[in-house]
Tab-separated table of C-alpha atoms and ligand atoms in Angstrom:
chain	number	residue	atom	x	y	z
A	1	MET	CA	-25.290	4.748	23.848
A	2	LYS	CA	-22.628	5.949	21.438
A	3	GLY	CA	-23.570	5.339	17.792
A	4	ARG	CA	-21.351	3.056	15.735
A	5	ARG	CA	-19.052	4.902	13.357
A	6	PRO	CA	-19.863	4.193	9.729
A	7	SER	CA	-17.445	1.786	8.074
A	8	LEU	CA	-14.276	3.115	6.446
A	9	ARG	CA	-15.463	2.218	2.968
A	10	ARG	CA	-18.750	4.061	3.537
A	11	ARG	CA	-16.886	7.108	4.827
A	12	LEU	CA	-14.471	7.061	1.875
A	13	GLY	CA	-17.437	6.673	-0.515
A	14	VAL	CA	-19.231	9.648	1.027
A	15	VAL	CA	-16.083	11.789	1.052
A	16	SER	CA	-15.279	11.143	-2.609
A	17	ALA	CA	-18.918	11.639	-3.651
A	18	ALA	CA	-18.922	14.931	-1.705
A	19	ALA	CA	-15.720	16.007	-3.477
A	20	VAL	CA	-17.284	15.205	-6.855
A	21	ALA	CA	-20.478	17.037	-5.809
A	22	VAL	CA	-18.554	20.185	-4.872
A	23	ALA	CA	-16.706	20.125	-8.207
A	24	VAL	CA	-19.858	19.464	-10.258
A	25	ILE	CA	-21.894	22.155	-8.466
A	26	GLY	CA	-19.050	24.662	-8.813
A	27	VAL	CA	-18.648	24.010	-12.534
A	28	SER	CA	-22.439	24.081	-13.112
A	29	VAL	CA	-22.926	27.396	-11.312
A	30	ALA	CA	-19.986	28.927	-13.199
A	31	ALA	CA	-21.336	27.673	-16.535
A	32	TRP	CA	-24.831	28.998	-15.766
A	33	LEU	CA	-23.521	32.439	-14.736
A	34	LEU	CA	-21.341	32.600	-17.830
A	35	LEU	CA	-24.257	31.770	-20.100
A	36	ARG	CA	-26.459	34.366	-18.386
A	37	ASP	CA	-23.818	37.059	-18.895
A	38	GLN	CA	-23.355	36.074	-22.518
A	39	LEU	CA	-27.091	36.144	-23.238
A	40	SER	CA	-27.498	39.423	-21.410
A	41	ASP	CA	-24.675	40.894	-23.532
A	42	VAL	CA	-26.419	39.698	-26.685
A	43	VAL	CA	-29.619	41.505	-25.587
A	44	SER	CA	-27.661	44.664	-24.720
A	45	GLU	CA	-26.052	44.642	-28.163
A	46	ARG	CA	-29.456	44.194	-29.757
A	47	LEU	CA	-30.770	47.157	-27.769
A	48	ASP	CA	-27.792	49.253	-28.868
A	49	ARG	CA	-28.359	48.272	-32.501
A	50	GLN	CA	-32.064	49.093	-32.373
A	51	VAL	CA	-31.885	52.349	-30.449
A	52	GLY	CA	-31.849	54.256	-33.773
A	53	TYR	CA	-35.353	53.013	-34.384
A	54	ALA	CA	-36.448	54.425	-31.039
A	55	VAL	CA	-35.044	57.814	-32.127
A	56	LYS	CA	-37.065	57.559	-35.358
A	57	MET	CA	-40.185	56.692	-33.308
A	58	ASP	CA	-39.461	59.664	-31.068
A	59	SER	CA	-39.266	62.046	-34.041
A	60	ALA	CA	-42.666	60.778	-35.118
A	61	GLY	CA	-44.063	61.441	-31.657
A	62	MET	CA	-44.321	57.725	-30.956
A	63	ARG	CA	-47.108	57.485	-33.545
A	64	SER	CA	-45.623	56.635	-36.921
A	65	THR	CA	-45.291	52.873	-36.879
A	66	VAL	CA	-48.016	50.322	-36.503
A	67	GLN	CA	-46.882	48.173	-33.626
A	68	SER	CA	-46.902	44.465	-34.420
A	69	SER	CA	-47.148	43.173	-30.907
A	70	GLY	CA	-45.416	39.944	-29.887
A	71	PRO	CA	-42.633	38.768	-27.661
A	72	ASP	CA	-39.946	39.722	-30.227
A	73	THR	CA	-41.201	43.238	-30.775
A	74	PRO	CA	-39.336	45.830	-28.704
A	75	LEU	CA	-41.251	48.421	-26.688
A	76	TYR	CA	-40.477	52.112	-27.175
A	77	GLN	CA	-41.055	55.201	-25.109
A	78	THR	CA	-40.003	58.813	-24.856
A	79	VAL	CA	-39.089	60.176	-21.388
A	80	PHE	CA	-39.074	63.916	-20.797
A	81	PRO	CA	-36.834	65.661	-18.262
A	82	ASP	CA	-39.860	66.209	-15.951
A	83	GLY	CA	-40.350	62.418	-15.747
A	84	SER	CA	-43.449	62.281	-17.948
A	85	SER	CA	-43.429	59.770	-20.809
A	86	LEU	CA	-44.963	59.200	-24.206
A	87	THR	CA	-45.809	55.648	-25.286
A	88	PRO	CA	-47.072	54.383	-28.681
A	89	VAL	CA	-50.773	53.654	-28.664
A	90	GLY	CA	-51.634	50.080	-27.714
A	91	GLN	CA	-48.252	49.376	-26.182
A	92	PRO	CA	-47.757	48.967	-22.440
A	93	SER	CA	-45.785	51.813	-20.946
A	94	ILE	CA	-42.282	51.238	-19.559
A	95	PRO	CA	-41.907	52.212	-15.877
A	96	VAL	CA	-39.719	55.322	-15.540
A	97	SER	CA	-37.154	55.087	-12.765
A	98	ALA	CA	-35.169	57.841	-11.094
A	99	THR	CA	-32.122	56.882	-13.193
A	100	ASP	CA	-34.203	57.157	-16.359
A	101	ARG	CA	-35.176	60.681	-15.318
A	102	GLN	CA	-31.495	61.508	-14.761
A	103	VAL	CA	-30.811	60.348	-18.328
A	104	ALA	CA	-33.702	62.498	-19.601
A	105	ARG	CA	-32.155	65.497	-17.834
A	106	ARG	CA	-28.799	64.643	-19.407
A	107	GLU	CA	-27.226	63.834	-16.091
A	108	LEU	CA	-26.361	60.399	-17.486
A	109	TYR	CA	-25.789	59.395	-21.099
A	110	ASP	CA	-27.561	56.047	-20.973
A	111	THR	CA	-28.501	53.178	-18.690
A	112	HIS	CA	-29.422	49.479	-18.956
A	113	GLU	CA	-31.989	48.154	-16.500
A	114	ASN	CA	-34.050	45.035	-16.009
A	115	VAL	CA	-37.717	45.699	-15.232
A	116	LYS	CA	-40.990	43.813	-15.058
A	117	ILE	CA	-43.827	44.960	-17.282
A	118	ASN	CA	-47.167	43.195	-16.815
A	119	GLY	CA	-45.337	40.281	-15.173
A	120	THR	CA	-42.820	39.900	-18.014
A	121	SER	CA	-39.091	40.643	-17.649
A	122	TYR	CA	-37.582	43.209	-19.981
A	123	GLN	CA	-34.182	44.747	-20.426
A	124	VAL	CA	-34.524	48.482	-20.996
A	125	LEU	CA	-32.014	50.838	-22.615
A	126	THR	CA	-32.640	54.494	-21.769
A	127	ARG	CA	-30.501	56.986	-23.766
A	128	TRP	CA	-30.350	60.761	-23.930
A	129	ILE	CA	-30.928	62.196	-27.422
A	130	HIS	CA	-30.751	65.612	-28.917
A	131	THR	CA	-32.547	66.252	-32.241
A	132	LYS	CA	-34.444	69.031	-33.941
A	133	GLN	CA	-37.641	67.818	-32.322
A	134	THR	CA	-36.274	67.539	-28.804
A	135	GLY	CA	-35.358	71.175	-28.373
A	136	PRO	CA	-32.002	72.389	-26.971
A	137	ASN	CA	-32.054	70.275	-23.765
A	138	GLY	CA	-32.911	66.985	-25.442
A	139	HIS	CA	-34.691	64.161	-23.674
A	140	ALA	CA	-34.515	60.364	-23.408
A	141	VAL	CA	-35.796	57.498	-25.497
A	142	GLN	CA	-36.313	54.035	-24.178
A	143	ILE	CA	-36.292	50.697	-25.899
A	144	ALA	CA	-37.150	47.447	-24.031
A	145	ILE	CA	-36.653	43.854	-25.153
A	146	ASP	CA	-38.552	40.894	-23.716
A	147	LEU	CA	-36.243	38.605	-21.728
A	148	SER	CA	-38.686	35.652	-21.521
A	149	GLU	CA	-36.835	33.673	-24.157
A	150	MET	CA	-33.475	34.279	-22.560
A	151	ASN	CA	-34.838	33.405	-19.128
A	152	GLY	CA	-36.448	30.284	-20.574
A	153	THR	CA	-33.127	29.233	-22.098
A	154	LEU	CA	-31.362	29.878	-18.783
A	155	ALA	CA	-34.007	27.900	-16.862
A	156	ASN	CA	-33.700	24.967	-19.282
A	157	PHE	CA	-29.921	25.079	-19.107
A	158	GLY	CA	-30.104	25.172	-15.305
A	159	LEU	CA	-32.419	22.173	-15.307
A	160	ILE	CA	-30.144	20.196	-17.606
A	161	LEU	CA	-27.137	21.078	-15.431
A	162	ALA	CA	-28.987	20.044	-12.269
A	163	LEU	CA	-30.126	16.755	-13.767
A	164	THR	CA	-26.797	15.747	-15.304
A	165	GLY	CA	-24.940	16.976	-12.223
A	166	GLY	CA	-27.259	15.016	-9.905
A	167	VAL	CA	-26.868	11.846	-11.943
A	168	GLY	CA	-23.087	12.406	-12.099
A	169	ILE	CA	-22.850	12.862	-8.333
A	170	ALA	CA	-24.932	9.760	-7.659
A	171	ALA	CA	-22.838	7.763	-10.130
A	172	ALA	CA	-19.619	9.055	-8.523
A	173	GLY	CA	-20.945	8.033	-5.091
A	174	VAL	CA	-21.771	4.511	-6.241
A	175	LEU	CA	-18.512	4.210	-8.165
A	176	SER	CA	-16.338	5.405	-5.302
A	177	TYR	CA	-18.143	3.131	-2.843
A	178	TRP	CA	-17.539	0.247	-5.205
A	179	LEU	CA	-13.903	1.245	-5.788
A	180	THR	CA	-13.133	1.629	-2.070
A	181	ARG	CA	-14.790	-1.720	-1.478
A	182	ALA	CA	-12.552	-3.301	-4.090
A	183	GLY	CA	-9.532	-1.342	-2.818
A	184	LEU	CA	-10.117	-2.373	0.789
A	185	ARG	CA	-10.606	-6.043	-0.004
A	186	PRO	CA	-6.920	-6.817	0.760
A	187	VAL	CA	-7.407	-5.139	4.169
A	188	ASP	CA	-10.307	-7.526	4.789
A	189	ARG	CA	-7.945	-10.412	4.061
A	190	VAL	CA	-5.413	-9.116	6.612
A	191	VAL	CA	-8.184	-8.622	9.195
A	192	ALA	CA	-9.505	-12.137	8.549
A	193	ALA	CA	-6.013	-13.582	8.961
A	194	ALA	CA	-5.496	-11.643	12.233
A	195	GLU	CA	-8.860	-12.846	13.549
A	196	HIS	CA	-7.982	-16.409	12.578
A	197	VAL	CA	-4.707	-16.154	14.517
A	198	ALA	CA	-6.502	-14.638	17.522
A	199	SER	CA	-9.135	-17.366	17.629
A	200	THR	CA	-6.954	-20.400	16.831
A	201	GLN	CA	-3.562	-19.242	18.235
A	202	ASP	CA	-2.150	-20.686	15.024
A	203	LEU	CA	0.928	-18.508	14.473
A	204	SER	CA	1.851	-20.292	11.248
A	205	ALA	CA	-1.191	-18.881	9.416
A	206	ALA	CA	0.510	-16.304	7.202
A	207	VAL	CA	-1.403	-13.571	5.344
A	208	ALA	CA	-1.300	-14.010	1.557
A	209	VAL	CA	1.016	-11.357	0.064
A	210	ASP	CA	0.604	-10.184	-3.515
A	211	GLN	CA	4.261	-9.888	-4.613
A	212	GLN	CA	3.315	-9.056	-8.200
A	213	ASP	CA	1.548	-5.848	-7.341
A	214	PRO	CA	2.884	-4.614	-3.978
A	215	ASP	CA	1.079	-1.729	-2.268
A	216	GLU	CA	0.595	-0.332	1.249
A	217	VAL	CA	-1.588	-3.271	2.254
A	218	THR	CA	1.129	-5.655	1.034
A	219	ARG	CA	3.512	-3.950	3.449
A	220	VAL	CA	1.002	-4.340	6.304
A	221	ALA	CA	0.621	-8.021	5.392
A	222	GLU	CA	4.402	-8.477	5.264
A	223	SER	CA	4.897	-6.779	8.639
A	224	MET	CA	2.174	-8.920	10.115
A	225	ASN	CA	3.806	-12.048	8.709
A	226	SER	CA	7.190	-11.107	10.145
A	227	MET	CA	5.502	-10.357	13.476
A	228	LEU	CA	3.815	-13.776	13.363
A	229	ASN	CA	7.150	-15.401	12.488
A	230	ALA	CA	8.887	-13.651	15.382
A	231	LEU	CA	6.117	-14.656	17.789
A	232	GLY	CA	6.154	-18.206	16.454
A	233	ALA	CA	9.941	-18.454	16.820
A	234	SER	CA	9.784	-17.125	20.361
A	235	ARG	CA	6.992	-19.549	21.278
A	236	ASP	CA	8.920	-22.451	19.722
A	237	ALA	CA	12.024	-21.424	21.642
A	238	GLN	CA	10.084	-21.351	24.916
A	239	ARG	CA	8.506	-24.716	24.188
A	240	GLN	CA	11.897	-26.178	23.260
A	241	LEU	CA	13.370	-24.834	26.496
A	242	VAL	CA	10.629	-26.423	28.569
A	243	GLU	CA	11.053	-29.755	26.764
A	244	ASP	CA	14.852	-29.705	27.074
A	245	ALA	CA	14.672	-28.586	30.680
A	246	SER	CA	12.299	-31.350	31.731
A	247	HIS	CA	14.487	-33.869	29.958
A	248	GLU	CA	17.620	-32.564	31.707
A	249	LEU	CA	15.895	-32.372	35.073
A	250	ALA	CA	15.009	-36.058	34.782
A	251	THR	CA	18.657	-37.232	35.107
A	252	PRO	CA	19.600	-35.617	38.438
A	253	LEU	CA	16.124	-36.360	39.779
A	254	THR	CA	16.480	-40.069	38.967
A	255	SER	CA	19.855	-40.403	40.693
A	256	LEU	CA	18.528	-38.367	43.600
A	257	ARG	CA	15.558	-40.710	43.940
A	258	THR	CA	17.797	-43.791	43.682
A	259	ASN	CA	20.093	-42.538	46.433
A	260	ILE	CA	17.197	-41.600	48.728
A	261	ASP	CA	15.522	-44.990	48.102
A	262	LEU	CA	18.787	-46.681	49.030
A	263	LEU	CA	19.100	-44.690	52.231
A	264	LEU	CA	15.450	-45.344	53.213
A	265	ARG	CA	15.716	-49.070	52.548
A	266	ALA	CA	18.840	-49.240	54.673
A	267	GLU	CA	17.077	-47.420	57.489
A	268	ASN	CA	13.984	-49.692	57.336
A	269	HIS	CA	15.857	-53.025	57.097
A	270	PRO	CA	18.323	-53.521	59.923
A	271	GLU	CA	20.022	-56.414	58.040
A	272	ARG	CA	20.876	-53.981	55.186
A	273	ARG	CA	22.139	-51.249	57.437
A	274	LEU	CA	24.966	-49.238	55.780
A	275	GLU	CA	28.411	-48.611	57.052
A	276	SER	CA	28.663	-45.069	58.371
A	277	ALA	CA	31.216	-44.120	55.655
A	278	ASP	CA	28.937	-45.430	52.877
A	279	LYS	CA	26.010	-43.570	54.363
A	280	GLN	CA	28.077	-40.403	54.506
A	281	ARG	CA	29.084	-40.803	50.857
A	282	LEU	CA	25.450	-41.321	49.795
A	283	LEU	CA	24.339	-38.256	51.722
A	284	GLN	CA	27.086	-36.178	50.110
A	285	ASP	CA	25.919	-37.436	46.715
A	286	VAL	CA	22.399	-36.389	47.527
A	287	GLN	CA	23.649	-32.965	48.532
A	288	ALA	CA	25.655	-32.551	45.324
A	289	GLN	CA	22.681	-33.628	43.227
A	290	MET	CA	20.477	-31.166	45.069
A	291	HIS	CA	22.987	-28.427	44.246
A	292	GLU	CA	23.011	-29.477	40.625
A	293	LEU	CA	19.212	-29.375	40.475
A	294	ASP	CA	19.182	-26.014	42.132
A	295	HIS	CA	21.715	-24.649	39.652
A	296	LEU	CA	19.848	-26.138	36.698
A	297	ILE	CA	16.520	-24.643	37.759
A	298	GLU	CA	18.167	-21.266	38.292
A	299	GLU	CA	19.611	-21.352	34.791
A	300	VAL	CA	16.354	-22.460	33.138
A	301	VAL	CA	14.532	-19.605	34.861
A	302	GLU	CA	17.262	-17.226	33.699
A	303	LEU	CA	16.878	-18.374	30.085
A	304	ALA	CA	13.099	-18.159	30.182
A	305	ARG	CA	13.194	-14.602	31.501
A	306	ASP	CA	12.133	-11.913	29.057
A	307	PRO	CA	15.225	-9.712	28.814
A	308	ARG	CA	13.176	-6.617	27.970
A	309	THR	CA	11.298	-6.596	31.245
A	310	GLY	CA	12.523	-6.067	34.744
A	311	GLU	CA	15.936	-4.529	34.979
A	312	GLU	CA	16.509	-0.943	33.981
A	313	VAL	CA	18.740	-0.126	31.008
A	314	GLU	CA	21.398	2.464	31.848
A	315	GLU	CA	24.887	3.582	30.935
A	316	ILE	CA	27.359	1.402	32.793
A	317	ASP	CA	31.092	0.922	32.975
A	318	LEU	CA	31.777	-2.591	31.732
A	319	ALA	CA	34.956	-2.781	33.836
A	320	GLU	CA	32.887	-2.262	36.964
A	321	VAL	CA	30.509	-5.048	35.931
A	322	VAL	CA	33.479	-7.366	35.365
A	323	ARG	CA	35.056	-6.476	38.725
A	324	SER	CA	31.883	-7.303	40.565
A	325	ALA	CA	31.522	-10.615	38.655
A	326	MET	CA	35.125	-11.431	39.620
A	327	THR	CA	34.399	-10.803	43.286
A	328	ARG	CA	31.593	-13.352	43.096
A	329	ALA	CA	33.724	-15.842	41.139
A	330	ARG	CA	36.527	-15.581	43.729
A	331	ALA	CA	34.028	-16.293	46.479
A	332	ARG	CA	32.739	-19.378	44.648
A	333	THR	CA	36.146	-20.761	43.662
A	334	PRO	CA	38.682	-19.401	46.163
A	335	GLN	CA	41.342	-21.823	44.896
A	336	VAL	CA	41.432	-20.084	41.499
A	337	SER	CA	43.156	-16.739	40.962
A	338	PHE	CA	41.874	-14.134	38.524
A	339	THR	CA	43.826	-11.206	37.039
A	340	LEU	CA	42.246	-8.155	35.421
A	341	MET	CA	43.499	-5.670	32.806
A	342	GLU	CA	41.003	-2.914	32.202
A	343	THR	CA	40.307	0.372	30.478
A	344	PRO	CA	36.979	2.109	31.044
A	345	ALA	CA	34.421	0.980	28.492
A	346	VAL	CA	30.927	2.429	28.717
A	347	VAL	CA	27.928	0.511	27.389
A	348	ARG	CA	24.159	0.845	27.666
A	349	GLY	CA	22.615	-2.143	29.294
A	350	GLN	CA	21.307	-4.077	32.261
A	351	ALA	CA	24.110	-4.319	34.798
A	352	ASN	CA	22.929	-7.447	36.620
A	353	ALA	CA	22.214	-9.425	33.444
A	354	LEU	CA	25.650	-8.533	32.052
A	355	GLU	CA	27.277	-9.472	35.344
A	356	ARG	CA	25.614	-12.906	35.236
A	357	ALA	CA	26.889	-13.371	31.667
A	358	VAL	CA	30.482	-12.495	32.635
A	359	LEU	CA	30.224	-14.683	35.728
A	360	ASN	CA	29.329	-17.663	33.505
A	361	LEU	CA	32.526	-17.151	31.493
A	362	LEU	CA	34.565	-16.856	34.716
A	363	ASP	CA	32.926	-20.029	36.104
A	364	ASN	CA	33.827	-21.955	32.957
A	365	ALA	CA	37.431	-20.721	32.984
A	366	ALA	CA	37.725	-21.576	36.668
A	367	LYS	CA	36.192	-25.002	36.041
A	368	TRP	CA	38.488	-25.958	33.144
A	369	GLY	CA	41.596	-23.987	33.867
A	370	PRO	CA	44.418	-26.022	35.472
A	371	PRO	CA	45.129	-25.255	39.135
A	372	GLY	CA	47.805	-22.679	39.790
A	373	ILE	CA	47.480	-20.838	36.494
A	374	PRO	CA	45.442	-17.656	36.840
A	375	VAL	CA	42.439	-16.875	34.699
A	376	GLU	CA	43.179	-13.659	32.752
A	377	VAL	CA	40.422	-11.151	32.222
A	378	LEU	CA	40.610	-8.173	29.867
A	379	VAL	CA	38.190	-5.250	29.458
A	380	ARG	CA	38.859	-2.733	26.684
A	381	GLN	CA	37.476	-0.404	24.088
A	382	TRP	CA	38.035	-1.710	20.603
A	383	GLY	CA	36.915	0.614	17.808
A	384	ALA	CA	33.236	1.272	18.361
A	385	SER	CA	32.934	-1.726	20.708
A	386	ALA	CA	33.533	-2.593	24.315
A	387	GLU	CA	35.044	-6.037	24.785
A	388	VAL	CA	35.528	-8.554	27.585
A	389	LYS	CA	37.918	-11.482	27.123
A	390	VAL	CA	38.258	-14.318	29.640
A	391	SER	CA	41.303	-16.544	28.970
A	392	ASP	CA	42.247	-19.831	30.585
A	393	ARG	CA	44.908	-22.491	30.004
A	394	GLY	CA	42.472	-25.412	30.158
A	395	PRO	CA	42.037	-28.198	27.572
A	396	GLY	CA	40.528	-25.759	25.018
A	397	ILE	CA	37.567	-26.455	22.807
A	398	ALA	CA	37.822	-28.386	19.537
A	399	GLU	CA	37.373	-26.241	16.405
A	400	ASP	CA	34.092	-28.047	15.570
A	401	ASP	CA	32.670	-27.348	19.009
A	402	LEU	CA	33.472	-23.609	19.194
A	403	GLU	CA	30.015	-22.655	17.960
A	404	ARG	CA	28.016	-25.571	19.317
A	405	VAL	CA	29.006	-24.902	22.954
A	406	PHE	CA	26.533	-21.985	22.811
A	407	GLU	CA	23.626	-24.385	22.156
A	408	ARG	CA	21.489	-25.167	25.155
A	409	PHE	CA	22.560	-28.308	27.036
A	410	HIS	CA	25.461	-28.859	24.682
A	411	ARG	CA	28.510	-30.121	26.546
A	412	THR	CA	31.702	-31.475	24.996
A	413	LYS	CA	32.576	-35.125	25.577
A	414	GLU	CA	35.385	-34.217	27.984
A	415	ALA	CA	33.030	-32.020	30.006
A	416	ARG	CA	30.539	-34.741	30.874
A	417	GLN	CA	32.543	-35.664	33.992
A	418	MET	CA	32.361	-32.093	35.256
A	419	PRO	CA	29.405	-30.558	37.030
A	420	GLY	CA	27.227	-28.296	34.903
A	421	SER	CA	24.193	-28.464	32.701
A	422	GLY	CA	25.384	-26.832	29.478
A	423	LEU	CA	23.167	-23.756	29.815
A	424	GLY	CA	25.768	-21.198	30.889
A	425	LEU	CA	26.954	-20.130	27.424
A	426	ALA	CA	23.380	-20.145	26.062
A	427	ILE	CA	22.567	-17.602	28.777
A	428	VAL	CA	25.674	-15.575	27.862
A	429	ARG	CA	24.683	-15.401	24.198
A	430	GLN	CA	21.045	-14.541	24.971
A	431	VAL	CA	22.052	-11.661	27.260
A	432	VAL	CA	24.727	-10.324	24.899
A	433	GLN	CA	22.527	-10.507	21.818
A	434	GLY	CA	19.773	-8.793	23.802
A	435	HIS	CA	22.272	-5.924	24.218
A	436	GLY	CA	22.981	-5.801	20.486
A	437	GLY	CA	26.389	-7.496	20.878
A	438	ARG	CA	28.073	-10.834	20.107
A	439	ALA	CA	29.621	-13.626	22.148
A	440	TRP	CA	32.053	-16.218	20.828
A	441	MET	CA	34.808	-18.638	21.836
A	442	SER	CA	38.219	-19.026	20.261
A	443	ARG	CA	41.201	-21.295	20.781
A	444	ARG	CA	43.921	-19.504	22.715
A	445	ASP	CA	47.468	-19.275	21.393
A	446	GLY	CA	49.594	-21.650	23.423
A	447	GLY	CA	46.552	-23.735	24.540
A	448	GLY	CA	43.365	-22.991	26.371
A	449	THR	CA	40.290	-20.951	25.578
A	450	ASP	CA	39.475	-17.281	24.986
A	451	ALA	CA	35.823	-16.450	25.696
A	452	TRP	CA	34.660	-13.123	24.217
A	453	ILE	CA	31.844	-10.673	24.769
A	454	GLN	CA	31.571	-7.660	22.469
A	455	LEU	CA	29.041	-4.848	23.040
A	456	PRO	CA	28.347	-1.537	21.277
A	457	GLN	CA	30.377	1.172	23.012
A	458	VAL	CA	28.737	4.398	24.122
A	459	GLY	CA	30.638	7.588	23.290
A	460	PRO	CA	33.546	8.195	20.908
A	461	ALA	CA	35.260	5.217	19.314
A	462	ALA	CA	38.775	4.566	20.581
A	463	THR	CA	41.470	1.961	20.309
A	464	ALA	CA	43.319	1.154	23.472
A	465	LEU	CA	45.428	-1.598	24.915
B	501	ATP	N1	36.746	-22.411	29.256
B	501	ATP	C1	36.361	-23.574	28.705
B	501	ATP	N2	37.283	-24.555	28.440
B	501	ATP	C2	36.886	-25.694	27.883
B	501	ATP	N3	35.635	-26.013	27.566
B	501	ATP	C3	34.703	-25.129	27.815
B	501	ATP	C4	35.000	-23.848	28.379
B	501	ATP	N4	33.847	-23.137	28.485
B	501	ATP	C5	32.873	-23.949	27.997
B	501	ATP	N5	33.365	-25.121	27.600
B	501	ATP	C6	32.595	-26.217	26.974
B	501	ATP	O1	31.342	-25.700	26.562
B	501	ATP	C7	30.307	-26.430	27.207
B	501	ATP	C8	29.145	-25.521	27.479
B	501	ATP	O2	29.493	-24.573	28.470
B	501	ATP	P1	28.364	-23.981	29.362
B	501	ATP	O3	28.939	-22.941	30.225
B	501	ATP	O4	27.252	-23.625	28.468
B	501	ATP	O5	27.885	-25.214	30.210
B	501	ATP	P2	28.503	-25.856	31.487
B	501	ATP	O6	29.593	-25.017	31.990
B	501	ATP	O7	28.819	-27.254	31.146
B	501	ATP	O8	27.276	-25.846	32.472
B	501	ATP	P3	26.674	-24.607	33.207
B	501	ATP	O9	27.453	-23.404	32.758
B	501	ATP	O10	25.271	-24.584	32.705
B	501	ATP	O11	26.771	-24.875	34.623
B	501	ATP	C9	30.932	-26.981	28.433
B	501	ATP	O12	30.229	-28.099	28.866
B	501	ATP	C10	32.308	-27.315	27.937
B	501	ATP	O13	32.278	-28.521	27.232
B	502	MG	MG1	29.316	-22.942	32.324
């Protein structure tokens, strides 16, 4: 089984503690090395200062001075070119290395070396000298200083560095864990809110946003709130549609049921038998109501459809879309004539959805336009937009109603006698807005209505027509 990843706050805590550890260890090692070099320099200087004494000892054949032995007392020795050495009585002898012999033979002037004598570390200075006693070729003297004290100081310093560094690293780990915990607390709030929404489906549960002190988490919370708002609005819209639709379906269904009841009763009771003309009229009513129901259901389904799914988005010529909508409109209402003025206008969109939108405008114009006067259709580029205008010479729409006709099921008073459910323009606006455009109605000069669709144009902006 795959192990669970440690939590983000634990990982952040470990990472920052590791960063502190690297810095502390680096600084400690540098400080320790620096101190060691400094102390070693001090010893070298001391050796240099005291080498004169070694020369004096050498002149006396390493015998003149009584050696007071102790850790602070330097050791002395004479080294001859053949490698043999002379040490004061009672003093341990200093090991003679090959380099020391080179110095004694005057191949080198002097050398500093660290050696161990009886288990104790010493720094040794070996220097070539040339005096009356040494003869013409000279030889070397050695002086050695005990490094125990320096090494002790270095060890203590190292220990102090390790201890303070260790405590510092541990403290940094705890502190960064605590800080990331505190820093991630707002994330916990967002997570809790998301989990609440997931478990209760309550889209109104907004995440608390700290406006006083906005940070990245505030932006996450704000985006989540706007997402919840958008989802909530869409769910409300769907619910509203279902409620409105069932309410609207009730009316044609009731009259349908009444008519069918009437027909059945007449069939079952010979004394109530209907005249053939009456029966014919009732049956035609039933047929018309069936059509109305059919149309209504089609429109409700159209409105409920998610515009982002299904049809492919592509570059299309709006004039072509309008021509094909006009062909369908002519087939539906052969008694109405339609005229078209067009310039090519390319848009990105879903051809079928746009065609349905245009067809709704043509249907309306055909429905309200007086017989004999053609419905005029215009397609053009206008600046950075592609526009469709459908104009009729019907009764027009009152100024107050120009916007409300786009509401679902809204029909003007005059329109109640006409067939229709008041969903057509709602569909038009939904499709057009889904394409990033606008749809509106205006009163036409000289009477009638202009219905407009405006979409973003693809390609260079142009003004034509
Ligand atoms: N060209 C027009 N002339 C006059 N009134 C119009 C015109 N187009 C729309 N309207 C008014 O706007 C209302 C809403 O139109 P919409 O197309 O949404 O519904 P509808 O045509 O009544 O029914 P549906 O289109 O759903 O079959 C209409 O009922 C009518 O009152
Ligand atoms: Mg309509």
